Coordinates of N, CA and C in Angstrom, one line a residue:
X1 N 109.5 131.5 102.8 CA 108.5 130.7 103.5 C 109.1 130.2 104.9
X2 N 108.4 130.5 105.9 CA 108.9 130.0 107.2 C 108.4 128.7 107.5
X3 N 108.8 128.1 108.6 CA 108.5 126.8 109.0 C 107.1 126.6 109.4
X4 N 106.5 127.6 110.1 CA 105.1 127.5 110.6 C 104.1 127.5 109.4
X5 N 104.5 128.3 108.3 CA 103.6 128.3 107.2 C 103.6 126.9 106.5
X6 N 104.7 126.3 106.3 CA 104.8 124.9 105.8 C 104.1 123.9 106.6
X7 N 104.2 124.1 107.9 CA 103.5 123.1 108.8 C 102.0 123.3 108.7
X8 N 101.5 124.5 108.6 CA 100.1 124.8 108.5 C 99.6 124.3 107.2
X9 N 100.3 124.5 106.1 CA 99.9 124.0 104.8 C 99.8 122.5 104.8
X10 N 100.8 121.8 105.4 CA 100.8 120.4 105.4 C 99.6 119.9 106.2
X11 N 99.3 120.5 107.3 CA 98.2 120.1 108.2 C 96.9 120.3 107.4
X12 N 96.7 121.4 106.7 CA 95.5 121.6 105.9 C 95.3 120.6 104.8
X13 N 96.4 120.2 104.2 CA 96.4 119.2 103.1 C 96.0 117.9 103.7
X14 N 96.5 117.5 104.9 CA 96.1 116.3 105.6 C 94.6 116.3 105.9
X15 N 94.1 117.4 106.4 CA 92.7 117.5 106.8 C 91.9 117.4 105.6
X16 N 92.2 118.0 104.5 CA 91.5 117.9 103.2 C 91.5 116.5 102.7
X17 N 92.6 115.8 102.8 CA 92.7 114.4 102.3 C 91.8 113.5 103.1
X18 N 91.8 113.7 104.4 CA 90.9 112.9 105.3 C 89.4 113.2 105.0
X19 N 89.1 114.5 104.8 CA 87.7 114.8 104.5 C 87.3 114.2 103.2
X20 N 88.2 114.2 102.2 CA 87.9 113.6 100.9 C 87.6 112.1 101.1
X21 N 88.4 111.4 101.9 CA 88.2 110.0 102.2 C 86.8 109.8 102.8
X22 N 86.4 110.7 103.7 CA 85.1 110.5 104.4 C 84.0 110.7 103.4
X23 N 84.1 111.7 102.5 CA 83.1 112.0 101.5 C 83.0 110.8 100.5
X24 N 84.1 110.2 100.1 CA 84.0 109.1 99.2 C 83.4 107.9 99.9
X25 N 83.7 107.7 101.2 CA 83.1 106.6 101.9 C 81.6 106.7 102.1
X26 N 81.2 108.0 102.3 CA 79.8 108.2 102.4 C 79.1 107.9 101.1
X27 N 79.7 108.4 100.0 CA 79.1 108.1 98.7 C 79.0 106.6 98.4
X28 N 80.0 105.9 98.8 CA 80.1 104.5 98.6 C 78.9 103.8 99.4
X29 N 78.7 104.3 100.6 CA 77.6 103.7 101.4 C 76.3 104.0 100.7
X30 N 76.1 105.2 100.2 CA 74.9 105.5 99.5 C 74.7 104.6 98.3
X31 N 75.7 104.4 97.5 CA 75.6 103.6 96.3 C 75.3 102.1 96.7
X32 N 75.9 101.6 97.7 CA 75.6 100.3 98.2 C 74.2 100.1 98.7
X33 N 73.7 101.2 99.4 CA 72.4 101.2 99.9 C 71.3 101.2 98.7
X34 N 71.6 101.9 97.7 CA 70.8 101.9 96.5 C 70.7 100.5 95.9
X35 N 71.9 99.8 95.8 CA 71.9 98.5 95.2 C 71.2 97.5 96.1
X36 N 71.3 97.7 97.5 CA 70.6 96.8 98.4 C 69.1 97.0 98.3
X37 N 68.7 98.2 98.1 CA 67.2 98.5 97.9 C 66.7 97.9 96.6
X38 N 67.4 98.0 95.6 CA 67.0 97.4 94.3 C 67.0 95.9 94.4
X39 N 67.9 95.3 95.2 CA 67.9 93.9 95.4 C 66.7 93.4 96.2
X40 N 66.3 94.2 97.2 CA 65.1 93.9 98.0 C 63.9 94.0 97.2
X41 N 63.8 95.0 96.3 CA 62.7 95.1 95.4 C 62.5 93.9 94.5
X42 N 63.7 93.5 94.0 CA 63.7 92.3 93.1 C 63.3 91.0 93.9
X43 N 63.7 90.9 95.1 CA 63.4 89.8 95.9 C 61.9 89.7 96.2
X44 N 61.3 90.9 96.6 CA 59.9 91.0 96.9 C 59.1 90.7 95.6
X45 N 59.5 91.2 94.5 CA 58.8 90.9 93.2 C 58.8 89.5 92.8
X46 N 60.0 88.9 93.1 CA 60.1 87.5 92.8 C 59.2 86.6 93.6
X47 N 59.2 86.9 94.9 CA 58.3 86.1 95.8 C 56.8 86.3 95.5
X48 N 56.4 87.5 95.1 CA 55.1 87.8 94.7 C 54.7 87.0 93.4
X49 N 55.6 87.0 92.5 CA 55.3 86.3 91.2 C 55.3 84.8 91.4
X50 N 56.1 84.3 92.4 CA 56.1 82.9 92.7 C 54.8 82.5 93.3
X51 N 54.2 83.3 94.2 CA 52.9 83.0 94.8 C 51.8 83.0 93.8
X52 N 51.8 83.9 92.8 CA 50.7 84.0 91.9 C 50.9 83.0 90.7
X53 N 52.1 82.4 90.5 CA 52.3 81.5 89.4 C 51.8 80.2 89.7
X54 N 51.2 79.5 88.7 CA 50.7 78.1 88.9 C 51.7 77.1 89.3
X55 N 53.0 77.3 88.9 CA 54.0 76.4 89.2 C 54.8 76.7 90.5
X56 N 54.5 77.9 91.1 CA 55.1 78.3 92.4 C 56.6 78.5 92.3
X57 N 57.3 77.9 93.3 CA 58.7 78.1 93.4 C 59.5 77.5 92.3
X58 N 58.9 76.5 91.5 CA 59.6 75.9 90.4 C 59.4 76.7 89.1
X59 N 58.6 77.8 89.1 CA 58.5 78.6 87.9 C 59.9 79.3 87.7
X60 N 60.2 79.6 86.5 CA 61.5 80.2 86.1 C 61.4 81.7 86.1
X61 N 62.5 82.3 86.4 CA 62.6 83.8 86.3 C 63.9 84.1 85.6
X62 N 64.0 85.2 85.0 CA 65.2 85.6 84.3 C 66.0 86.5 85.2
X63 N 67.3 86.2 85.3 CA 68.2 87.0 86.1 C 69.3 87.6 85.1
X64 N 69.6 88.9 85.3 CA 70.7 89.5 84.6 C 72.0 89.4 85.4
X65 N 72.9 88.6 84.9 CA 74.2 88.4 85.6 C 75.2 89.1 84.7
X66 N 75.6 90.3 84.9 CA 76.5 91.0 84.0 C 75.7 91.4 82.8
X67 N 76.2 90.9 81.6 CA 75.6 91.2 80.3 C 74.8 90.0 79.9
X68 N 74.6 89.0 80.7 CA 74.0 87.7 80.3 C 72.7 87.5 81.1
X69 N 71.6 87.1 80.4 CA 70.4 86.8 81.1 C 70.3 85.3 81.2
X70 N 69.9 84.8 82.4 CA 69.9 83.4 82.7 C 68.5 83.1 83.3
X71 N 67.9 82.0 82.8 CA 66.6 81.6 83.3 C 66.9 80.5 84.4
X72 N 66.4 80.8 85.6 CA 66.6 80.0 86.8 C 65.3 79.8 87.5
X73 N 65.2 78.6 88.2 CA 64.0 78.4 89.0 C 63.9 79.5 90.1
X74 N 62.7 79.9 90.5 CA 62.5 80.9 91.5 C 63.2 80.6 92.8
X75 N 63.3 79.4 93.2 CA 63.9 79.1 94.5 C 65.4 79.4 94.5
X76 N 66.0 79.1 93.3 CA 67.5 79.4 93.2 C 67.7 80.9 93.1
X77 N 66.8 81.6 92.3 CA 66.9 83.0 92.1 C 66.8 83.7 93.5
X78 N 65.8 83.2 94.3 CA 65.5 83.8 95.6 C 66.7 83.6 96.5
X79 N 67.3 82.4 96.4 CA 68.5 82.1 97.3 C 69.7 83.0 96.9
X80 N 69.9 83.2 95.6 CA 71.0 84.1 95.1 C 70.8 85.6 95.6
X81 N 69.5 86.0 95.4 CA 69.2 87.4 95.8 C 69.4 87.6 97.4
X82 N 69.0 86.6 98.1 CA 69.2 86.7 99.6 C 70.6 86.7 100.0
X83 N 71.5 85.9 99.3 CA 72.9 85.9 99.5 C 73.5 87.3 99.2
X84 N 73.0 87.9 98.1 CA 73.5 89.2 97.7 C 73.1 90.2 98.8
X85 N 71.9 90.1 99.3 CA 71.4 91.0 100.4 C 72.3 90.9 101.6
X86 N 72.7 89.7 102.0 CA 73.5 89.6 103.1 C 74.9 90.2 102.9
X87 N 75.4 90.0 101.6 CA 76.7 90.7 101.3 C 76.6 92.2 101.3
X88 N 75.5 92.7 100.8 CA 75.3 94.2 100.9 C 75.3 94.7 102.3
X89 N 74.5 94.0 103.2 CA 74.4 94.4 104.6 C 75.8 94.4 105.3
X90 N 76.6 93.3 105.0 CA 77.9 93.2 105.7 C 78.8 94.3 105.2
X91 N 78.7 94.6 103.9 CA 79.6 95.6 103.3 C 79.2 97.0 103.8
X92 N 77.9 97.3 103.9 CA 77.5 98.6 104.4 C 77.9 98.7 105.8
X93 N 77.7 97.7 106.6 CA 78.1 97.8 108.0 C 79.6 98.0 108.2
X94 N 80.4 97.3 107.3 CA 81.9 97.5 107.4 C 82.2 98.9 107.0
X95 N 81.6 99.5 105.9 CA 81.9 100.8 105.5 C 81.5 101.8 106.6
X96 N 80.4 101.6 107.3 CA 80.0 102.5 108.3 C 80.9 102.5 109.5
X97 N 81.5 101.3 109.9 CA 82.4 101.3 110.9 C 83.7 102.0 110.5
X98 N 84.1 101.8 109.2 CA 85.3 102.5 108.7 C 85.1 104.0 108.7
X99 N 83.9 104.4 108.5 CA 83.6 105.8 108.4 C 83.7 106.4 109.8
X100 N 83.3 105.7 110.9 CA 83.5 106.2 112.2 C 85.0 106.4 112.5
X101 N 85.8 105.4 112.1 CA 87.3 105.5 112.3 C 87.8 106.7 111.6
X102 N 87.4 106.9 110.4 CA 87.9 108.1 109.6 C 87.4 109.4 110.2
X103 N 86.2 109.4 110.8 CA 85.8 110.7 111.5 C 86.7 111.0 112.7
X104 N 87.0 109.9 113.4 CA 87.9 110.1 114.6 C 89.3 110.6 114.1
X105 N 89.8 110.0 113.1 CA 91.1 110.4 112.6 C 91.0 111.9 112.1
X106 N 90.0 112.3 111.4 CA 89.8 113.7 111.0 C 89.7 114.6 112.3
X107 N 89.0 114.2 113.3 CA 88.9 115.0 114.5 C 90.3 115.1 115.1
X108 N 91.1 114.0 115.1 CA 92.4 114.1 115.7 C 93.3 115.1 114.9
X109 N 93.2 115.1 113.6 CA 94.0 115.9 112.7 C 93.6 117.4 112.9
X110 N 92.3 117.6 113.2 CA 91.8 119.0 113.5 C 92.1 119.4 115.0
X111 N 92.9 118.5 115.6 CA 93.3 118.8 117.0 C 92.1 118.8 118.0
X112 N 91.2 117.9 117.8 CA 90.1 117.7 118.8 C 89.1 118.8 118.9
X113 N 88.8 119.5 117.8 CA 87.9 120.6 117.8 C 86.5 120.1 118.2
X114 N 86.1 118.9 117.7 CA 84.8 118.4 118.0 C 84.8 117.2 119.0
X115 N 85.8 117.1 119.8 CA 86.0 115.9 120.6 C 84.9 115.7 121.6
X116 N 84.3 116.8 122.1 CA 83.2 116.6 123.1 C 81.9 116.1 122.4
X117 N 81.7 116.5 121.2 CA 80.5 116.1 120.5 C 80.6 114.6 119.9
X118 N 81.8 114.1 119.7 CA 82.0 112.8 119.2 C 82.4 111.8 120.3
X119 N 82.2 112.2 121.6 CA 82.7 111.4 122.7 C 82.1 110.0 122.7
X120 N 80.8 109.8 122.4 CA 80.2 108.5 122.5 C 80.0 107.8 121.2
X121 N 80.6 108.3 120.1 CA 80.4 107.7 118.8 C 81.0 106.4 118.6
X122 N 82.0 105.9 119.4 CA 82.6 104.7 119.1 C 82.1 103.6 120.0
X123 N 80.9 103.7 120.5 CA 80.2 102.7 121.3 C 79.7 101.6 120.4
X124 N 79.7 100.4 121.0 CA 79.1 99.2 120.2 C 78.1 98.6 121.1
X125 N 77.0 98.0 120.6 CA 76.0 97.4 121.4 C 76.5 96.1 122.1
X126 N 75.8 95.7 123.2 CA 76.2 94.5 123.9 C 75.8 93.3 123.2
X127 N 76.6 92.2 123.3 CA 76.2 90.9 122.7 C 75.2 90.2 123.6
X128 N 74.6 89.1 123.1 CA 73.7 88.3 123.9 C 74.4 87.8 125.1
X129 N 75.7 87.4 125.0 CA 76.5 86.8 126.1 C 76.8 87.8 127.1
X130 N 77.0 89.1 126.7 CA 77.3 90.1 127.7 C 76.1 90.5 128.5
X131 N 74.9 90.4 127.9 CA 73.7 90.8 128.6 C 73.4 89.8 129.8
X132 N 73.6 88.5 129.5 CA 73.2 87.5 130.5 C 74.2 87.4 131.6

């Protein structure tokens, strides 16, 4: 085995490892998005049931927390689901930004094959302070 073969093999293994990380990150984003969607559905259903119930926000609903069901007032249940929704959104956004970094690392390992098509992918929107 010569040196160029070993170098090529090492480079291919690094590219494959980076691609596996990207695929697992994408799958994690999909899983988090499914959880976020089911959380939204539960929140909408809870708000609809609170409107139609005679006791309104003080009516109780059952929440499954792990293997335990707990009866909580709708206002508390709604608050918990909204907090979970915020957590899901921040986690998904964090995963998406990590995915961009991983894509750039993969592009660098492939020696810039797609550098022209990924040129503007690391842009971020302006803040309110920057606009004014």
